[in-house]
Short mmCIF file of C-alpha atoms and ligand atoms in Angstrom, two decimals:
data_model
loop_
_atom_site.label_atom_id
_atom_site.label_comp_id
_atom_site.label_asym_id
_atom_site.label_seq_id
_atom_site.Cartn_x
_atom_site.Cartn_y
_atom_site.Cartn_z
CA SER O 1044 20.94 160.11 91.00
CA ILE O 1045 22.49 161.36 94.21
CA THR O 1046 21.04 161.42 97.72
CA GLU O 1047 21.14 164.40 100.09
CA GLU O 1048 23.49 162.44 102.30
CA GLN O 1049 25.85 161.76 99.41
CA LYS O 1050 25.85 165.44 98.50
CA GLN O 1051 26.97 166.25 102.03
CA ILE O 1052 29.73 163.63 101.87
CA VAL O 1053 30.96 165.02 98.55
CA LYS O 1054 30.93 168.58 99.83
CA SER O 1055 32.73 167.70 103.05
CA THR O 1056 35.46 165.68 101.32
CA ALA O 1057 35.92 167.98 98.31
CA SER O 1058 38.46 170.31 99.87
CA ALA O 1059 40.74 167.51 101.10
CA LEU O 1060 40.69 165.95 97.65
CA LYS O 1061 41.14 169.32 95.98
CA GLU O 1062 44.32 170.01 97.90
CA ASN O 1063 45.70 166.82 96.40
CA GLY O 1064 43.87 167.12 93.13
CA LYS O 1065 46.98 167.13 91.04
CA GLU O 1066 48.31 163.98 92.63
CA ILE O 1067 44.98 162.17 92.34
CA THR O 1068 44.47 163.03 88.69
CA SER O 1069 48.04 162.08 87.90
CA ILE O 1070 47.38 158.60 89.36
CA PHE O 1071 44.16 158.60 87.40
CA TYR O 1072 45.79 159.35 84.04
CA LYS O 1073 48.53 156.82 84.60
CA HIS O 1074 46.07 153.96 85.20
CA MET O 1075 43.65 155.09 82.52
CA PHE O 1076 46.28 155.29 79.79
CA GLU O 1077 47.68 151.90 80.78
CA ALA O 1078 44.23 150.36 80.32
CA HIS O 1079 43.15 152.56 77.37
CA PRO O 1080 46.20 153.57 75.36
CA GLU O 1081 43.85 154.51 72.49
CA LEU O 1082 42.84 157.59 74.52
CA LEU O 1083 46.32 158.98 73.97
CA ASN O 1084 45.01 159.81 70.51
CA ILE O 1085 42.84 162.56 71.92
CA PHE O 1086 44.74 163.78 74.97
CA ASN O 1087 47.48 166.35 74.67
CA ARG O 1088 50.62 164.75 75.98
CA THR O 1089 52.44 168.01 76.38
CA ASN O 1090 49.72 169.18 78.76
CA GLN O 1091 50.08 165.87 80.60
CA LYS O 1092 53.80 166.37 80.91
CA VAL O 1093 53.53 169.84 82.30
CA GLY O 1094 50.58 168.82 84.49
CA THR O 1095 48.07 171.46 83.39
CA GLN O 1096 45.48 168.98 82.14
CA PRO O 1097 45.28 166.85 85.32
CA LEU O 1098 44.91 170.10 87.22
CA ALA O 1099 42.14 171.38 84.96
CA LEU O 1100 40.16 168.19 85.35
CA ALA O 1101 40.66 168.13 89.11
CA ASN O 1102 39.70 171.77 89.54
CA THR O 1103 36.51 171.27 87.58
CA ILE O 1104 35.41 168.16 89.44
CA TYR O 1105 36.02 169.77 92.82
CA TYR O 1106 34.46 173.04 91.82
CA ALA O 1107 31.42 171.09 90.64
CA ALA O 1108 31.38 169.03 93.85
CA GLU O 1109 31.45 172.17 95.98
CA ASN O 1110 28.53 173.51 94.00
CA ILE O 1111 26.66 170.23 93.66
CA GLU O 1112 23.43 171.85 94.89
CA HIS O 1113 23.44 174.61 92.28
CA LEU O 1114 25.39 173.31 89.31
CA ASP O 1115 24.11 176.11 87.08
CA VAL O 1116 27.01 178.28 88.34
CA LEU O 1117 29.19 176.03 86.20
CA ALA O 1118 27.49 176.96 82.94
CA PRO O 1119 30.33 179.08 81.46
CA GLN O 1120 32.95 176.46 82.32
CA VAL O 1121 30.76 173.64 81.02
CA ALA O 1122 30.33 175.46 77.72
CA LEU O 1123 34.07 176.09 77.34
CA ILE O 1124 34.99 172.49 78.16
CA ALA O 1125 32.18 170.99 76.08
CA HIS O 1126 33.39 172.93 73.04
CA LYS O 1127 36.91 171.64 73.55
CA HIS O 1128 35.70 168.09 74.12
CA ARG O 1129 33.62 168.21 70.93
CA ALA O 1130 36.56 169.60 68.98
CA LEU O 1131 38.59 166.60 70.17
CA THR O 1132 35.76 164.10 69.51
CA VAL O 1133 35.11 163.14 73.14
CA LEU O 1134 32.07 160.84 73.12
CA PRO O 1135 29.49 159.67 75.69
CA GLU O 1136 31.11 156.23 75.90
CA HIS O 1137 34.34 157.84 77.17
CA TYR O 1138 32.68 159.11 80.34
CA PRO O 1139 32.33 155.78 82.16
CA ILE O 1140 36.03 155.12 81.48
CA VAL O 1141 37.09 158.44 82.98
CA GLY O 1142 34.67 157.89 85.87
CA LYS O 1143 36.04 154.43 86.59
CA TYR O 1144 39.67 155.52 86.77
CA LEU O 1145 38.89 158.66 88.69
CA LEU O 1146 37.28 156.53 91.41
CA ILE O 1147 40.17 154.10 91.37
CA ALA O 1148 42.54 157.02 91.83
CA ILE O 1149 40.51 158.50 94.70
CA LYS O 1150 40.44 155.09 96.33
CA GLU O 1151 44.16 154.58 95.93
CA PHE O 1152 44.86 158.04 97.26
CA LEU O 1153 42.56 157.77 100.31
CA GLY O 1154 43.80 154.30 101.24
CA ASP O 1155 42.13 153.15 104.46
CA ASN O 1156 40.19 156.41 104.72
CA GLY O 1157 38.39 155.68 101.49
CA THR O 1158 35.18 154.12 102.81
CA GLN O 1159 32.67 152.61 100.41
CA GLU O 1160 30.28 155.39 101.39
CA ILE O 1161 32.69 158.09 100.24
CA LEU O 1162 33.47 156.29 97.01
CA ASP O 1163 29.77 155.76 96.25
CA ALA O 1164 29.06 159.42 96.90
CA TRP O 1165 31.81 160.48 94.50
CA GLY O 1166 30.60 157.97 91.92
CA ALA O 1167 27.13 159.48 92.11
CA ALA O 1168 28.48 163.04 91.87
CA TYR O 1169 30.61 162.13 88.85
CA GLY O 1170 27.55 160.63 87.17
CA ILE O 1171 25.66 163.89 87.53
CA ILE O 1172 28.54 166.04 86.31
CA ALA O 1173 29.20 163.69 83.40
CA LYS O 1174 25.57 163.85 82.31
CA ILE O 1175 25.74 167.66 82.14
CA PHE O 1176 28.77 167.44 79.84
CA ILE O 1177 27.36 164.63 77.70
CA ASP O 1178 24.16 166.62 77.10
CA ALA O 1179 26.02 169.85 76.31
CA GLU O 1180 28.30 168.02 73.88
CA GLN O 1181 25.39 166.25 72.22
CA GLU O 1182 23.94 169.63 71.35
CA LEU O 1183 27.21 170.75 69.81
CA TYR O 1184 27.49 167.58 67.73
CA ASN O 1185 23.90 168.11 66.58
CA GLU O 1186 24.75 171.65 65.44
CA LEU O 1187 27.19 170.10 62.95
CA GLY O 1188 24.26 168.60 61.04
CA PRO O 1189 23.44 165.13 59.82
CA ASP O 1190 26.76 164.22 58.12
CA GLU O 1191 28.60 161.90 60.56
CA HIS O 1192 31.99 162.77 59.04
CA ASP O 1193 31.58 166.37 60.07
CA LYS O 1194 31.42 165.41 63.74
CA GLY O 1195 35.02 164.16 63.61
CA PHE O 1196 38.20 165.15 61.79
CA VAL O 1197 37.96 165.78 58.04
CA PRO O 1198 40.84 166.34 55.62
CA LEU O 1199 41.08 169.98 54.52
CA ASN O 1200 43.37 171.15 51.74
CA ILE O 1201 46.18 173.57 52.41
CA VAL O 1202 45.76 176.15 49.65
CA LYS O 1203 48.19 178.76 50.96
CA LYS O 1204 51.12 178.81 53.37
CA GLU O 1205 52.84 182.11 54.10
CA THR O 1206 55.14 183.61 56.71
CA VAL O 1207 53.31 186.52 58.31
CA ALA O 1208 55.85 187.64 60.94
CA SER O 1209 59.21 186.83 62.47
CA GLY O 1210 59.17 183.93 64.87
CA PRO O 1211 58.47 182.63 62.32
CA ILE O 1212 54.71 182.81 62.40
CA VAL O 1213 53.19 180.93 59.48
CA ALA O 1214 49.60 181.31 58.27
CA LEU O 1215 47.77 178.40 56.65
CA THR O 1216 44.67 178.81 54.51
CA LEU O 1217 42.46 175.73 54.37
CA GLU O 1218 39.63 174.73 52.04
CA ARG O 1219 37.42 171.70 51.79
CA HIS O 1220 37.61 169.84 48.49
CA ASP O 1221 35.58 166.70 49.24
CA GLY O 1222 32.27 168.36 48.41
CA GLY O 1223 31.27 168.75 52.06
CA LYS O 1224 30.30 171.88 53.90
CA MET O 1225 32.66 174.36 55.56
CA HIS O 1226 30.89 175.13 58.83
CA THR O 1227 30.51 178.72 59.87
CA TYR O 1228 32.18 180.25 62.95
CA HIS O 1229 32.47 183.50 64.84
CA PRO O 1230 35.80 185.26 65.47
CA GLY O 1231 37.28 184.03 68.75
CA GLN O 1232 36.69 180.38 67.82
CA TYR O 1233 39.38 177.87 66.89
CA ILE O 1234 39.78 174.82 64.71
CA THR O 1235 41.64 171.73 65.84
CA LEU O 1236 44.38 170.29 63.68
CA ARG O 1237 45.49 166.68 63.97
CA ILE O 1238 48.79 165.18 62.90
CA THR O 1239 50.20 161.68 63.24
CA LYS O 1240 53.54 161.35 64.96
CA ASP O 1241 55.26 158.42 66.67
CA GLY O 1242 52.29 156.18 65.95
CA SER O 1243 49.49 158.26 67.43
CA PHE O 1244 47.46 161.37 66.81
CA HIS O 1245 48.33 164.75 68.26
CA ASN O 1246 45.75 167.51 68.23
CA ARG O 1247 46.08 171.25 68.73
CA HIS O 1248 43.68 174.15 68.70
CA TYR O 1249 44.41 177.21 66.56
CA SER O 1250 42.36 180.41 66.61
CA LEU O 1251 40.74 181.44 63.36
CA LEU O 1252 42.23 184.61 61.98
CA GLU O 1253 39.40 186.60 60.49
CA PRO O 1254 35.62 186.63 60.07
CA PHE O 1255 34.36 183.70 57.97
CA ASP O 1256 34.38 184.32 54.21
CA GLY O 1257 32.11 181.34 53.50
CA LYS O 1258 34.79 179.02 52.15
CA THR O 1259 38.15 179.16 53.94
CA TYR O 1260 39.67 178.85 57.41
CA ARG O 1261 42.90 180.69 58.17
CA VAL O 1262 45.11 180.02 61.17
CA ALA O 1263 48.53 181.21 62.31
CA ILE O 1264 51.08 178.82 63.71
CA LYS O 1265 54.20 179.82 65.59
CA ASP O 1266 57.41 177.88 65.39
CA GLU O 1267 57.95 176.83 69.00
CA VAL O 1268 61.57 175.67 68.83
CA ASP O 1269 62.64 177.57 71.93
CA CYS O 1270 59.84 176.21 74.09
CA ASP O 1271 60.06 173.48 76.63
CA PRO O 1272 58.44 171.15 75.81
CA LYS O 1273 58.78 171.98 72.11
CA GLY O 1274 55.69 172.67 70.02
CA VAL O 1275 55.23 169.09 68.78
CA VAL O 1276 52.37 169.84 66.41
CA SER O 1277 53.23 173.38 65.39
CA ASN O 1278 56.76 172.47 64.38
CA GLU O 1279 55.65 169.42 62.44
CA ILE O 1280 53.12 171.47 60.48
CA ILE O 1281 55.57 174.28 59.75
CA ASP O 1282 58.34 171.88 58.69
CA ASN O 1283 56.46 169.17 56.84
CA TYR O 1284 53.09 170.36 55.55
CA LYS O 1285 52.97 172.18 52.25
CA VAL O 1286 50.49 173.66 49.80
CA GLY O 1287 48.51 170.83 48.17
CA ASP O 1288 48.65 168.58 51.24
CA THR O 1289 45.61 167.83 53.34
CA ILE O 1290 45.48 168.16 57.10
CA LEU O 1291 42.94 166.58 59.44
CA THR O 1292 40.77 169.25 60.99
CA SER O 1293 37.75 169.32 63.26
CA PHE O 1294 35.21 172.06 62.77
CA PRO O 1295 35.21 175.39 64.62
CA ALA O 1296 34.53 175.43 68.33
CA GLY O 1297 35.06 177.69 71.32
CA THR O 1298 33.17 180.19 73.43
CA PHE O 1299 35.52 183.19 73.34
CA LYS O 1300 33.88 186.06 71.49
CA LEU O 1301 33.28 189.76 71.20
CA VAL O 1302 30.77 191.25 73.61
CA LYS O 1303 28.26 193.11 71.47
CA ASP O 1304 27.01 196.68 71.87
CA VAL O 1305 29.85 197.84 74.06
CA LYS O 1306 31.27 201.38 74.03
CA HIS O 1307 34.93 200.46 74.20
CA HIS O 1308 36.94 197.28 73.62
CA LEU O 1309 40.51 197.09 74.89
CA PHE O 1310 42.55 194.25 73.39
CA VAL O 1311 45.77 193.27 75.15
CA ALA O 1312 47.93 190.81 73.24
CA GLY O 1313 51.17 189.16 74.27
CA GLY O 1314 53.14 187.83 71.27
CA ILE O 1315 51.20 185.27 69.25
CA GLY O 1316 48.13 186.09 71.39
CA ILE O 1317 47.43 188.69 68.72
CA THR O 1318 45.97 186.02 66.40
CA VAL O 1319 42.65 185.64 68.18
CA LEU O 1320 42.39 189.31 69.13
CA SER O 1321 43.03 190.55 65.60
CA SER O 1322 40.15 188.35 64.50
CA LEU O 1323 37.85 190.19 66.94
CA ILE O 1324 39.14 193.57 65.74
CA LEU O 1325 38.50 192.60 62.12
CA GLU O 1326 34.97 191.64 63.12
CA LEU O 1327 34.46 195.11 64.61
CA HIS O 1328 35.84 196.61 61.43
CA LYS O 1329 33.40 194.58 59.36
CA GLU O 1330 30.60 196.05 61.44
CA ASN O 1331 32.04 199.57 61.02
CA LYS O 1332 32.85 199.72 64.71
CA ALA O 1333 36.64 199.64 64.66
CA ASN O 1334 36.66 203.08 66.29
CA SER O 1335 35.52 201.39 69.54
CA ALA O 1336 38.74 199.35 69.71
CA THR O 1337 42.12 199.97 71.30
CA LEU O 1338 44.91 197.44 70.86
CA ILE O 1339 47.96 197.05 73.06
CA HIS O 1340 50.37 194.52 71.58
CA CYS O 1341 53.54 193.40 73.32
CA ALA O 1342 55.93 191.71 70.90
CA ALA O 1343 59.64 190.96 70.82
CA THR O 1344 60.29 193.36 67.92
CA GLN O 1345 58.28 195.20 65.27
CA GLU O 1346 58.94 192.30 62.90
CA HIS O 1347 57.36 189.92 65.42
CA ALA O 1348 54.17 191.98 65.57
CA ALA O 1349 51.97 189.84 63.33
CA PHE O 1350 49.04 191.36 61.45
CA ALA O 1351 50.25 194.95 61.88
CA ASP O 1352 49.75 195.38 58.13
CA GLN O 1353 46.10 194.42 58.43
CA LEU O 1354 45.40 196.30 61.65
CA LYS O 1355 47.20 199.60 61.08
CA PRO O 1356 44.91 200.77 58.26
CA ILE O 1357 41.82 200.23 60.40
CA LEU O 1358 43.09 201.57 63.74
CA SER O 1359 44.26 205.15 64.24
CA GLU O 1360 47.63 205.85 65.82
CA ASN O 1361 46.23 206.29 69.32
CA GLN O 1362 44.20 203.08 69.00
CA TYR O 1363 47.22 200.87 68.33
CA LYS O 1364 50.11 200.73 70.77
CA LEU O 1365 53.02 198.43 70.19
CA PHE O 1366 55.40 197.64 73.05
CA CYS O 1367 58.62 195.96 71.98
CA GLN O 1368 61.43 194.55 74.09
CA GLY O 1369 62.89 197.22 76.30
CA GLU O 1370 59.70 199.27 76.59
CA LYS O 1371 57.82 197.38 79.25
CA LEU O 1372 54.09 197.79 79.44
CA ALA O 1373 53.36 199.47 82.79
CA LYS O 1374 50.15 199.74 84.73
CA ASP O 1375 49.87 203.41 83.76
CA ASP O 1376 49.93 202.53 80.07
CA LEU O 1377 47.03 200.18 80.60
CA GLN O 1378 45.15 202.64 82.77
CA ARG O 1379 45.46 205.36 80.13
CA ALA O 1380 43.76 203.10 77.61
CA LEU O 1381 41.02 202.04 80.02
CA THR O 1382 37.57 203.58 80.56
CA VAL O 1383 34.96 202.39 83.08
CA ASP O 1384 33.01 200.90 80.17
CA SER O 1385 35.94 199.04 78.61
CA HIS O 1386 35.61 195.35 77.98
CA VAL O 1387 39.13 193.97 78.10
CA TYR O 1388 40.21 190.93 76.07
CA ILE O 1389 43.53 189.34 76.98
CA CYS O 1390 45.50 186.65 75.19
CA GLY O 1391 49.12 185.72 75.72
CA SER O 1392 51.38 183.57 77.84
CA LEU O 1393 50.30 182.74 81.38
CA PRO O 1394 52.73 185.18 83.10
CA PHE O 1395 51.64 187.89 80.67
CA MET O 1396 47.95 187.34 81.33
CA ASN O 1397 48.53 187.22 85.08
CA LYS O 1398 50.37 190.52 84.97
CA ILE O 1399 47.61 192.23 82.99
CA GLN O 1400 44.95 190.83 85.31
CA ASP O 1401 46.90 192.12 88.32
CA TYR O 1402 47.09 195.58 86.75
CA LEU O 1403 43.37 195.54 86.04
CA ALA O 1404 42.64 194.48 89.60
CA GLU O 1405 44.75 197.41 90.84
CA CYS O 1406 42.65 199.66 88.59
CA ASN O 1407 39.51 198.12 90.18
CA HIS O 1408 38.28 197.10 86.76
CA PRO O 1409 35.22 194.80 87.09
CA ALA O 1410 35.99 191.12 86.51
CA SER O 1411 32.79 190.80 84.47
CA GLN O 1412 34.41 193.07 81.85
CA ILE O 1413 37.57 190.98 81.53
CA HIS O 1414 37.74 188.14 79.01
CA ILE O 1415 40.72 185.87 78.72
CA GLU O 1416 41.63 183.31 76.11
CA ALA O 1417 44.33 180.96 77.30
CA PHE O 1418 46.73 178.82 75.27
CA GLN O 1419 46.79 176.32 78.11
CA PRO O 1420 43.83 174.40 79.57
CA SER O 1421 42.08 177.38 81.11
CA LEU O 1422 40.77 175.73 84.22
CA SER O 1423 44.30 174.87 85.25
CA ILE O 1424 44.81 178.57 85.83
CA LEU O 1425 41.83 179.40 88.03
CA ARG O 1426 42.82 182.39 90.11
CA ASP O 1427 41.51 183.17 93.59
C1 HEM U 1762 39.92 168.99 78.53
C2 HEM U 1762 37.12 168.48 82.41
C3 HEM U 1762 35.65 164.17 80.83
C4 HEM U 1762 39.04 164.38 77.40
C5 HEM U 1762 39.26 169.22 79.70
C6 HEM U 1762 39.41 170.41 80.47
C7 HEM U 1762 38.64 170.26 81.56
C8 HEM U 1762 38.00 168.98 81.48
C9 HEM U 1762 38.48 171.25 82.69
C10 HEM U 1762 40.29 171.61 80.12
C11 HEM U 1762 39.53 172.54 79.23
C12 HEM U 1762 40.37 173.74 78.84
O1 HEM U 1762 40.36 174.71 79.57
O2 HEM U 1762 41.03 173.70 77.82
C13 HEM U 1762 36.45 167.28 82.29
C14 HEM U 1762 35.45 166.80 83.23
C15 HEM U 1762 35.04 165.57 82.79
C16 HEM U 1762 35.79 165.30 81.57
C17 HEM U 1762 34.99 167.56 84.46
C18 HEM U 1762 34.04 164.62 83.38
C19 HEM U 1762 32.94 165.00 83.98
C20 HEM U 1762 36.44 163.85 79.75
C21 HEM U 1762 36.35 162.62 79.00
C22 HEM U 1762 37.32 162.67 78.05
C23 HEM U 1762 38.00 163.93 78.19
C24 HEM U 1762 35.35 161.50 79.26
C25 HEM U 1762 37.68 161.62 77.03
C26 HEM U 1762 38.15 160.48 77.35
C27 HEM U 1762 39.57 165.64 77.43
C28 HEM U 1762 40.61 166.10 76.53
C29 HEM U 1762 40.85 167.44 76.85
C30 HEM U 1762 39.96 167.77 77.93
C31 HEM U 1762 41.28 165.26 75.47
C32 HEM U 1762 41.82 168.39 76.16
C33 HEM U 1762 42.92 168.84 76.94
C34 HEM U 1762 44.20 168.09 76.70
O3 HEM U 1762 44.25 167.20 75.85
O4 HEM U 1762 45.15 168.47 77.36
N1 HEM U 1762 38.39 168.37 80.32
N2 HEM U 1762 36.63 166.35 81.31
N3 HEM U 1762 37.44 164.62 79.22
N4 HEM U 1762 39.21 166.67 78.25
FE1 HEM U 1762 37.87 166.52 79.73
#
C-alpha cells in the first residue's frame, strides 16, 4: 500500500526522474542483467541496443506515477503491455526483480539526493503498478486454459514457406501437430516466435495475416539485411527454417483490432506494415463490409507491395491506392481519402507513422479515431 504522503513524493519527483528516464533505466538494465542473465532470454536485445525498451519502461512508470491517484487512465497501456508480457512469458516472480533493480538505479542516479523517504515512496508506487500488471497478465494466462504448456512457447510445425513479395517478404504457415489446441485470435493480433542464437533465446512478434481458419497461423517475415541493427530473428528464420521444421511459438496476443460498426476505415500502410492492416481488411471482407475500407499503401515498388493479389479483388480501384518510390504521399492525398467518420489505422516505420499522424493533425482528425500499431515498443514513442 501507499500513503498519501508517499503519493505526493512520487508525484513531485516524477518529472525530474522522467527527464532522465532513459539514463536511469539504462543503469537499471545493466545491473539487472548482470545479476539475472537468464532474463536475457525474454528481453529483446536489439531494443536494448537502440534504447527503445528502457524508454518504454521509464515512460510507463513515470506516466503511472503522475497518475497515481487515478490509475484507471492507464487501462489501454496496461492492456497493450500485459499482452506483450504474456506473449513473452513474463511471470509474477519477475516483478520483484525488476522492482529491486529499478530502485537501485534510482538510488544510484539520485546519489545524495536520494533520501530513504523518496526511495520508499517509489518502492510503494512500483508495488501498486506491478500489482495491476500481474493481475492483468494472470487473466490473460487464464484465458489460455488449463494446459500449462499453452501458457509458454510450444513447437509449431512449418507446413508452408513462400515468398509473397520482393524484399523478400516470406510467409510461414504454422500448424500444431502435438495434439494440442490452436488458440483463436482476432485480426490485429500477433504471435511470438522464439529462436535460439548465440546461446540464448530471441523472441519477436509477428502479426497474423488473416482471420483464423481454425487450424493455422500465417505470418509474414521481412528479410532485414539492410537494417541497423540487422533483423536477428527474421533473418535467421528466413535463412535457416524450412518446411517440416518446428518453431517455438507463443499463442496470439495483442490489443490492436478493428473498430466495429464504423462507416469508413482508412488503412495507411508503410512497407511491411501492410501485414497487419491486410488482416483487418480481410476481416471486413469476411463480414461483407470491404466497401467501408480504403487502403493507402506506400511501398518501394509494385513488387514490394505484399498481398496486392489478395486485396485487389476485394477493393475497388478507388479504394486501393499504391504509392511507390517517386510518388510521395502528400497531405492532400490523405485528406481526399478521409471523411469525418473515418477511423484511421496506421502501421509502418516510426518516421512514416509520425508523418501520417502529423498530416492527420493538420486535418484536425480526432485522435480517438486514429489507431497505430508500432513495430517498436510503442510506449517509447509517446507523442506530446
Ligand atoms: C515490454 C513496462 C515489468 C519484461 C514492456 C513495455 C513496457 C513495459 C512499456 C513495452 C511494450 C510495447 O509497447 O511493446 C513495464 C512496467 C513494468 C514491467 C511498467 C513494471 C511495473 C516487466 C517485468 C518483466 C518485463 C517484471 C520481466 C522480467 C518485458 C519484456 C518486454 C517488455 C521482455 C518486451 C520488450 C522487449 O523485449 O524489448 N514493458 N514492464 N517487464 N517488458 Fe515490461
